[in-house]
Amino acid sequence: MRRIAKPTAALAAVAMIALAGCGSGRDDSSASGTGSSGDSGAAAEGFEQGSLIGVALPAKTSENWVLAGDLFSQGLQEAGFEGDVQYAAASGTVADQQGQISSMVTKGAKVIVIGAADGGQLTTQVEQAKAAGATVIAYDRLILNTEGVDYYVAYDNFNVGELQGQALLEGMKAQKPEGPWTIELFSGSPDDANSQVFFDGAMSVLQPAIDAGDVVVGSGQTEIEQTATQGWKPENAQSRMDSLLTSTYGDKELDGVLSPNDTLARAIITSVKGAGKPIPVVTGQDSEVESVKSIVAGEQYSTINKDTRALVEQTVSMVTALSTGEEPEVNDTESYDNGVKTVPAYLLPPLIVTKDNVVEAYANDPNLAPLTKG
Ligand code: BGC
């Protein structure tokens, strides 16, 4: 059994603010323990082995998406289904994904698993899927503003942010025992519902330190709109970091940077190095190969292990349950409000990784384990 950390009261408060701000994201305090959603109606009849299962993934903006595609193709086949795995193009992403989902519906897919390219722009396609009797599972990223999404399967996104915030504070203290510490904040793409939740989780930890004067955001840019990285593109993070270094860090020290994922972390580090400055404590997420190497080399400070194998496996087991007419297992029926409904979710626990635990964290990962053995 996987265990889910119970969210705190602070989480509830922050998540409610997030909800007020964007109408989506985590809305409530507690993971509810294992149960079943009972509200999709989708499981009632089941479907045959060999049925078509659509998997619509976003552009390959990070390694986890590349891995997910391969794992879905293999996992669905092993479970006895015909997988149709598609990625959105790097440009024209939204229209591309909309077209792919529509065509999965037309081809008669029984379940459509969606890693949304833009969580707010799939209402028509999701409702088309529902009308055709398919079950819709949001994978990793929530799909907003539609009743049609039946289940959500993801790592606990708010906890990812909390872990990043904590790592940033701990890393800076280890590097410079006395504050105040100067930081900059980066967030993900505004069209990804996860970006707000990651940021809220991190700010639930950082804001009290900012309020206490222990941490200062050098540029003063603390709003998510100011910190956003369109399209999760590293070049956008790098150019924002270049500008911040020029505008704010001529002779000032930068102690830490909140980066929401590894791709952006490396872009930020590249920018700092280019400016000839010492590398600050930089957080990340995804356990990308180059970032794990960077952590081992003492450059990037932390990442998050969200093992894609476990997430895909969980999703495939939901598909199998649906095929036999059962309700898939969920363990959170309160946290993910998509603007019109609370989506029953299965959340997996993320793990923070720094140089201190890098060996044990990837001990059972055949790709990453060799990188940690110096
Ligand atoms: C995922 C992250 C990933 C980011 C960019 C998010 O929705 O949860 O793991 O780094 O997208 O691809």
XYZ file of C-alpha atoms and ligand atoms in Angstrom:
386
model
C 0.000 0.000 0.000
C 1.188 3.455 -0.754
C 0.890 5.984 2.026
C -0.218 9.566 1.434
C 0.998 12.303 3.742
C -1.922 14.058 5.359
C -2.067 17.657 4.183
C -1.920 20.257 6.931
C -4.243 23.055 7.982
C -1.838 25.523 6.371
C -2.282 23.606 3.148
C -6.040 23.959 3.361
C -5.779 27.704 3.839
C -3.303 28.217 1.035
C -5.165 25.913 -1.311
C -8.362 27.810 -0.700
C -6.600 31.034 -1.637
C -5.347 29.311 -4.777
C -8.860 28.287 -5.599
C -10.178 31.776 -5.171
C -7.446 32.973 -7.476
C -7.765 30.572 -10.350
C -10.779 28.404 -9.839
C -8.757 25.233 -9.838
C -6.281 23.152 -7.927
C -6.420 21.618 -4.508
C -9.362 22.918 -2.576
C -9.529 21.112 0.649
C -7.682 19.785 3.594
C -7.541 16.075 3.672
C -6.653 13.081 1.667
C -9.487 10.808 2.557
C -7.937 7.398 2.778
C -8.595 4.653 0.341
C -12.066 4.536 -1.062
C -13.780 4.617 -4.376
C -15.367 7.457 -6.181
C -18.626 5.889 -7.129
C -19.594 8.792 -9.365
C -18.308 8.120 -12.821
C -20.787 5.470 -13.811
C -18.073 4.560 -16.267
C -17.126 1.275 -14.688
C -20.547 -0.299 -14.744
C -20.249 -2.470 -17.835
C -16.589 -2.981 -18.430
C -15.079 -3.717 -21.824
C -13.208 -6.449 -23.614
C -9.539 -7.266 -23.604
C -7.968 -5.912 -26.761
C -10.033 -2.707 -26.563
C -8.491 0.539 -27.688
C -7.123 2.807 -24.938
C -6.059 6.315 -25.970
C -3.183 8.107 -24.261
C -2.817 11.778 -25.212
C 0.355 13.295 -23.804
C 1.597 16.913 -24.018
C 4.760 17.989 -25.807
C 7.961 16.411 -24.507
C 8.815 19.330 -22.195
C 10.545 17.061 -19.702
C 11.967 13.544 -19.599
C 9.031 12.177 -17.598
C 6.742 12.592 -20.619
C 9.149 10.722 -22.881
C 9.318 7.870 -20.380
C 5.552 7.851 -19.889
C 4.853 7.284 -23.590
C 7.089 4.219 -23.775
C 5.786 2.841 -20.494
C 2.150 3.272 -21.558
C 2.709 1.501 -24.870
C 4.353 -1.413 -23.112
C 2.108 -1.495 -20.006
C -1.155 -1.379 -21.949
C -0.002 -4.113 -24.272
C 1.054 -6.317 -21.355
C -2.335 -5.723 -19.721
C -4.040 -6.933 -22.897
C -5.173 -3.662 -24.468
C -4.394 -1.851 -27.682
C -2.696 1.395 -26.746
C -2.802 4.479 -28.952
C -0.173 6.816 -27.511
C 0.119 10.293 -29.014
C 2.152 13.374 -28.145
C 1.147 16.933 -28.893
C 3.525 18.700 -31.252
C 6.071 21.081 -29.747
C 4.293 23.969 -31.443
C 0.575 24.208 -32.055
C 0.332 21.971 -29.019
C -3.240 22.634 -27.939
C -4.925 22.177 -31.312
C -2.806 19.135 -31.945
C -3.881 17.468 -28.716
C -7.525 18.395 -29.239
C -7.413 16.695 -32.647
C -5.718 13.599 -31.238
C -8.346 13.162 -28.512
C -11.213 13.614 -30.985
C -9.732 10.985 -33.221
C -9.313 8.552 -30.282
C -13.030 9.053 -29.569
C -13.906 8.409 -33.196
C -11.820 5.246 -33.194
C -13.857 3.976 -30.221
C -11.354 4.225 -27.358
C -12.870 2.883 -24.131
C -10.624 4.940 -21.880
C -8.755 8.117 -22.754
C -5.816 9.005 -20.534
C -4.848 12.652 -20.910
C -1.716 14.511 -19.825
C -3.128 17.900 -20.736
C -1.187 20.281 -22.951
C -3.494 23.014 -21.662
C -5.776 21.887 -18.856
C -8.296 24.618 -19.575
C -8.859 23.898 -23.241
C -10.124 20.356 -23.456
C -13.772 20.756 -22.451
C -15.202 19.995 -25.899
C -13.045 16.916 -26.455
C -13.597 15.513 -22.950
C -17.325 15.932 -23.303
C -17.209 14.326 -26.720
C -15.442 11.344 -25.087
C -18.115 11.115 -22.397
C -20.896 11.266 -24.945
C -19.298 8.314 -26.708
C -19.229 6.348 -23.424
C -15.472 6.539 -22.787
C -13.908 7.064 -19.374
C -11.527 10.009 -19.053
C -8.517 9.855 -16.744
C -6.464 13.008 -16.194
C -2.837 11.928 -15.914
C -0.339 14.058 -13.925
C -2.124 17.316 -14.855
C -5.704 18.105 -13.900
C -8.237 18.947 -16.644
C -10.254 22.005 -15.714
C -13.838 23.220 -16.030
C -15.528 20.035 -17.165
C -17.720 17.438 -15.473
C -16.396 14.914 -17.966
C -13.131 14.030 -16.248
C -13.713 10.858 -14.239
C -10.431 10.300 -12.395
C -7.137 12.017 -11.693
C -3.890 10.123 -11.147
C -0.800 12.073 -10.122
C 1.913 12.598 -7.566
C 0.775 14.860 -4.734
C 1.528 18.183 -6.416
C 1.080 20.390 -3.367
C 3.500 18.211 -1.462
C 5.989 18.541 -4.348
C 5.931 22.312 -3.796
C 6.246 21.982 -0.021
C 9.268 19.712 -0.417
C 10.876 22.197 -2.830
C 10.331 25.085 -0.396
C 11.782 23.097 2.501
C 14.787 21.976 0.462
C 15.498 25.562 -0.577
C 15.527 26.765 3.049
C 17.607 23.831 4.266
C 20.083 24.119 1.422
C 20.632 27.831 2.008
C 21.103 27.320 5.755
C 23.673 24.627 5.083
C 25.563 26.915 2.706
C 25.319 30.104 4.804
C 24.232 29.520 8.410
C 23.104 33.104 9.065
C 20.297 34.823 7.128
C 18.694 36.782 5.765
C 18.877 34.808 2.529
C 18.123 36.340 -0.858
C 16.145 34.264 -3.318
C 14.302 34.373 -6.637
C 11.127 32.474 -7.495
C 10.294 30.642 -10.727
C 7.053 28.854 -11.528
C 5.831 26.635 -14.356
C 3.663 27.273 -17.387
C 0.369 29.083 -16.723
C -1.563 26.650 -18.953
C -0.596 23.708 -16.710
C -2.896 23.402 -13.675
C 0.013 21.902 -11.725
C 2.009 25.130 -11.857
C -0.264 26.932 -9.404
C -0.359 23.958 -7.036
C 3.448 23.533 -7.035
C 3.842 27.261 -6.382
C 1.243 27.286 -3.595
C 2.913 24.329 -1.927
C 6.318 26.036 -2.051
C 4.949 29.379 -0.868
C 3.207 27.710 2.078
C 6.744 27.067 3.330
C 8.538 30.183 2.026
C 5.963 32.894 2.783
C 6.329 32.617 6.597
C 10.115 32.977 6.182
C 9.586 35.990 3.898
C 7.134 37.547 6.381
C 9.633 37.017 9.190
C 12.346 38.790 7.167
C 14.548 35.684 7.101
C 14.152 35.384 3.344
C 14.047 38.239 0.845
C 12.949 37.979 -2.779
C 15.628 40.224 -4.281
C 13.624 41.392 -7.300
C 10.397 41.743 -5.355
C 8.723 39.465 -7.949
C 6.540 37.214 -5.821
C 3.346 36.912 -7.865
C 2.904 33.760 -9.927
C 2.268 35.891 -13.028
C 5.709 37.466 -12.591
C 7.477 34.182 -12.014
C 5.759 32.046 -14.689
C 7.690 30.181 -17.388
C 5.575 29.976 -20.518
C 5.496 26.500 -22.041
C 7.891 25.194 -19.357
C 10.593 26.272 -21.825
C 14.145 26.426 -20.483
C 15.037 29.335 -22.775
C 12.305 31.416 -21.097
C 13.647 30.667 -17.613
C 17.193 31.355 -18.749
C 16.365 34.738 -20.210
C 14.353 35.750 -17.129
C 17.315 34.728 -14.935
C 19.681 36.703 -17.192
C 17.511 39.795 -16.740
C 17.226 39.341 -12.979
C 20.987 39.012 -12.649
C 21.497 42.222 -14.586
C 18.760 44.205 -12.880
C 19.216 43.047 -9.301
C 22.442 41.161 -8.695
C 25.193 43.468 -9.906
C 26.914 43.371 -6.528
C 24.315 41.506 -4.504
C 24.541 37.847 -3.541
C 21.859 35.404 -4.661
C 21.501 32.552 -2.168
C 18.732 30.451 -3.642
C 16.304 29.941 -6.515
C 12.989 28.128 -6.343
C 12.806 26.242 -9.626
C 9.712 24.097 -10.224
C 11.489 21.442 -12.302
C 14.829 20.138 -13.493
C 14.757 21.503 -17.037
C 14.312 25.018 -15.672
C 16.813 24.435 -12.850
C 19.550 23.667 -15.353
C 18.643 26.726 -17.428
C 18.875 28.894 -14.313
C 22.249 27.394 -13.401
C 23.493 27.997 -16.966
C 22.470 31.643 -16.683
C 24.205 32.124 -13.325
C 27.377 30.450 -14.560
C 27.293 32.601 -17.683
C 27.218 35.682 -15.492
C 30.266 34.387 -13.604
C 28.394 34.189 -10.289
C 28.533 31.440 -7.679
C 25.779 28.839 -8.100
C 22.979 29.389 -5.578
C 20.855 26.634 -4.046
C 18.513 25.613 -6.883
C 15.591 23.198 -6.495
C 14.077 20.993 -9.191
C 11.704 18.145 -9.952
C 11.561 15.030 -12.179
C 14.900 13.298 -11.548
C 16.137 14.032 -15.043
C 19.421 12.359 -15.957
C 21.400 15.614 -16.328
C 20.033 16.960 -13.056
C 20.848 13.815 -11.120
C 24.414 14.142 -12.481
C 24.415 17.807 -11.474
C 23.289 16.945 -7.921
C 26.016 14.324 -7.631
C 28.507 16.940 -8.896
C 27.299 19.407 -6.244
C 25.685 21.967 -8.578
C 21.869 21.611 -8.581
C 20.764 21.235 -4.960
C 17.648 19.078 -5.126
C 15.150 17.305 -7.334
C 11.979 15.355 -6.713
C 11.612 11.687 -7.482
C 8.205 11.095 -9.040
C 8.883 7.664 -10.458
C 7.071 7.608 -13.804
C 6.979 3.814 -13.721
C 4.748 3.852 -10.630
C 2.432 6.502 -12.063
C 1.939 4.678 -15.347
C 1.484 1.381 -13.529
C -1.208 2.945 -11.352
C -2.986 4.311 -14.409
C -2.867 0.993 -16.247
C -4.299 -0.728 -13.177
C -7.183 1.764 -13.238
C -7.796 0.867 -16.884
C -7.798 -2.833 -15.991
C -10.295 -2.234 -13.178
C -12.568 -0.341 -15.564
C -12.367 -3.170 -18.094
C -13.699 -5.628 -15.532
C -16.541 -3.323 -14.551
C -15.001 -2.301 -11.228
C -14.520 1.211 -9.886
C -10.803 2.029 -9.881
C -9.299 2.641 -6.478
C -8.845 6.273 -5.440
C -7.365 7.680 -2.226
C -8.398 11.329 -2.348
C -11.893 12.570 -3.009
C -11.524 16.085 -1.626
C -8.459 17.882 -2.899
C -8.732 18.403 -6.634
C -11.532 20.758 -7.616
C -11.361 21.419 -11.342
C -13.706 24.405 -11.189
C -16.934 22.427 -11.652
C -16.339 19.165 -9.760
C -13.995 17.548 -7.290
C -12.213 14.888 -9.259
C -11.611 11.561 -7.449
C -7.877 11.101 -7.387
C -5.207 8.551 -6.761
C -2.199 10.467 -5.433
C 1.279 9.035 -5.042
C 3.836 10.432 -2.591
C 6.778 12.371 -4.069
C 10.300 12.071 -2.622
C 12.816 14.889 -2.223
C 16.333 14.029 -3.393
C 19.538 15.873 -2.512
C 23.160 14.770 -2.579
C 22.554 13.308 0.895
C 20.056 10.635 -0.187
C 20.735 10.361 -3.918
C 22.166 6.837 -3.721
C 19.277 5.324 -1.784
C 16.634 7.336 -3.668
C 17.493 5.743 -7.008
C 18.737 2.383 -5.755
C 15.956 0.544 -7.606
C 16.051 2.668 -10.754
C 18.197 0.923 -13.370
C 18.740 4.139 -15.376
C 19.605 6.458 -12.515
C 21.319 4.187 -9.989
C 24.586 3.945 -12.001
C 24.840 7.765 -12.049
C 24.896 7.957 -8.253
C 27.829 5.629 -7.743
C 30.680 8.131 -7.867
C 4.736 17.858 -14.412
C 6.201 18.024 -14.098
C 6.950 18.535 -15.321
C 6.252 19.712 -15.982
C 6.878 20.101 -17.295
C 4.223 19.143 -14.971
O 2.860 19.091 -15.198
O 4.024 17.476 -13.241
O 6.708 16.797 -13.646
O 8.227 18.933 -14.953
O 4.897 19.418 -16.183
O 6.824 19.087 -18.213
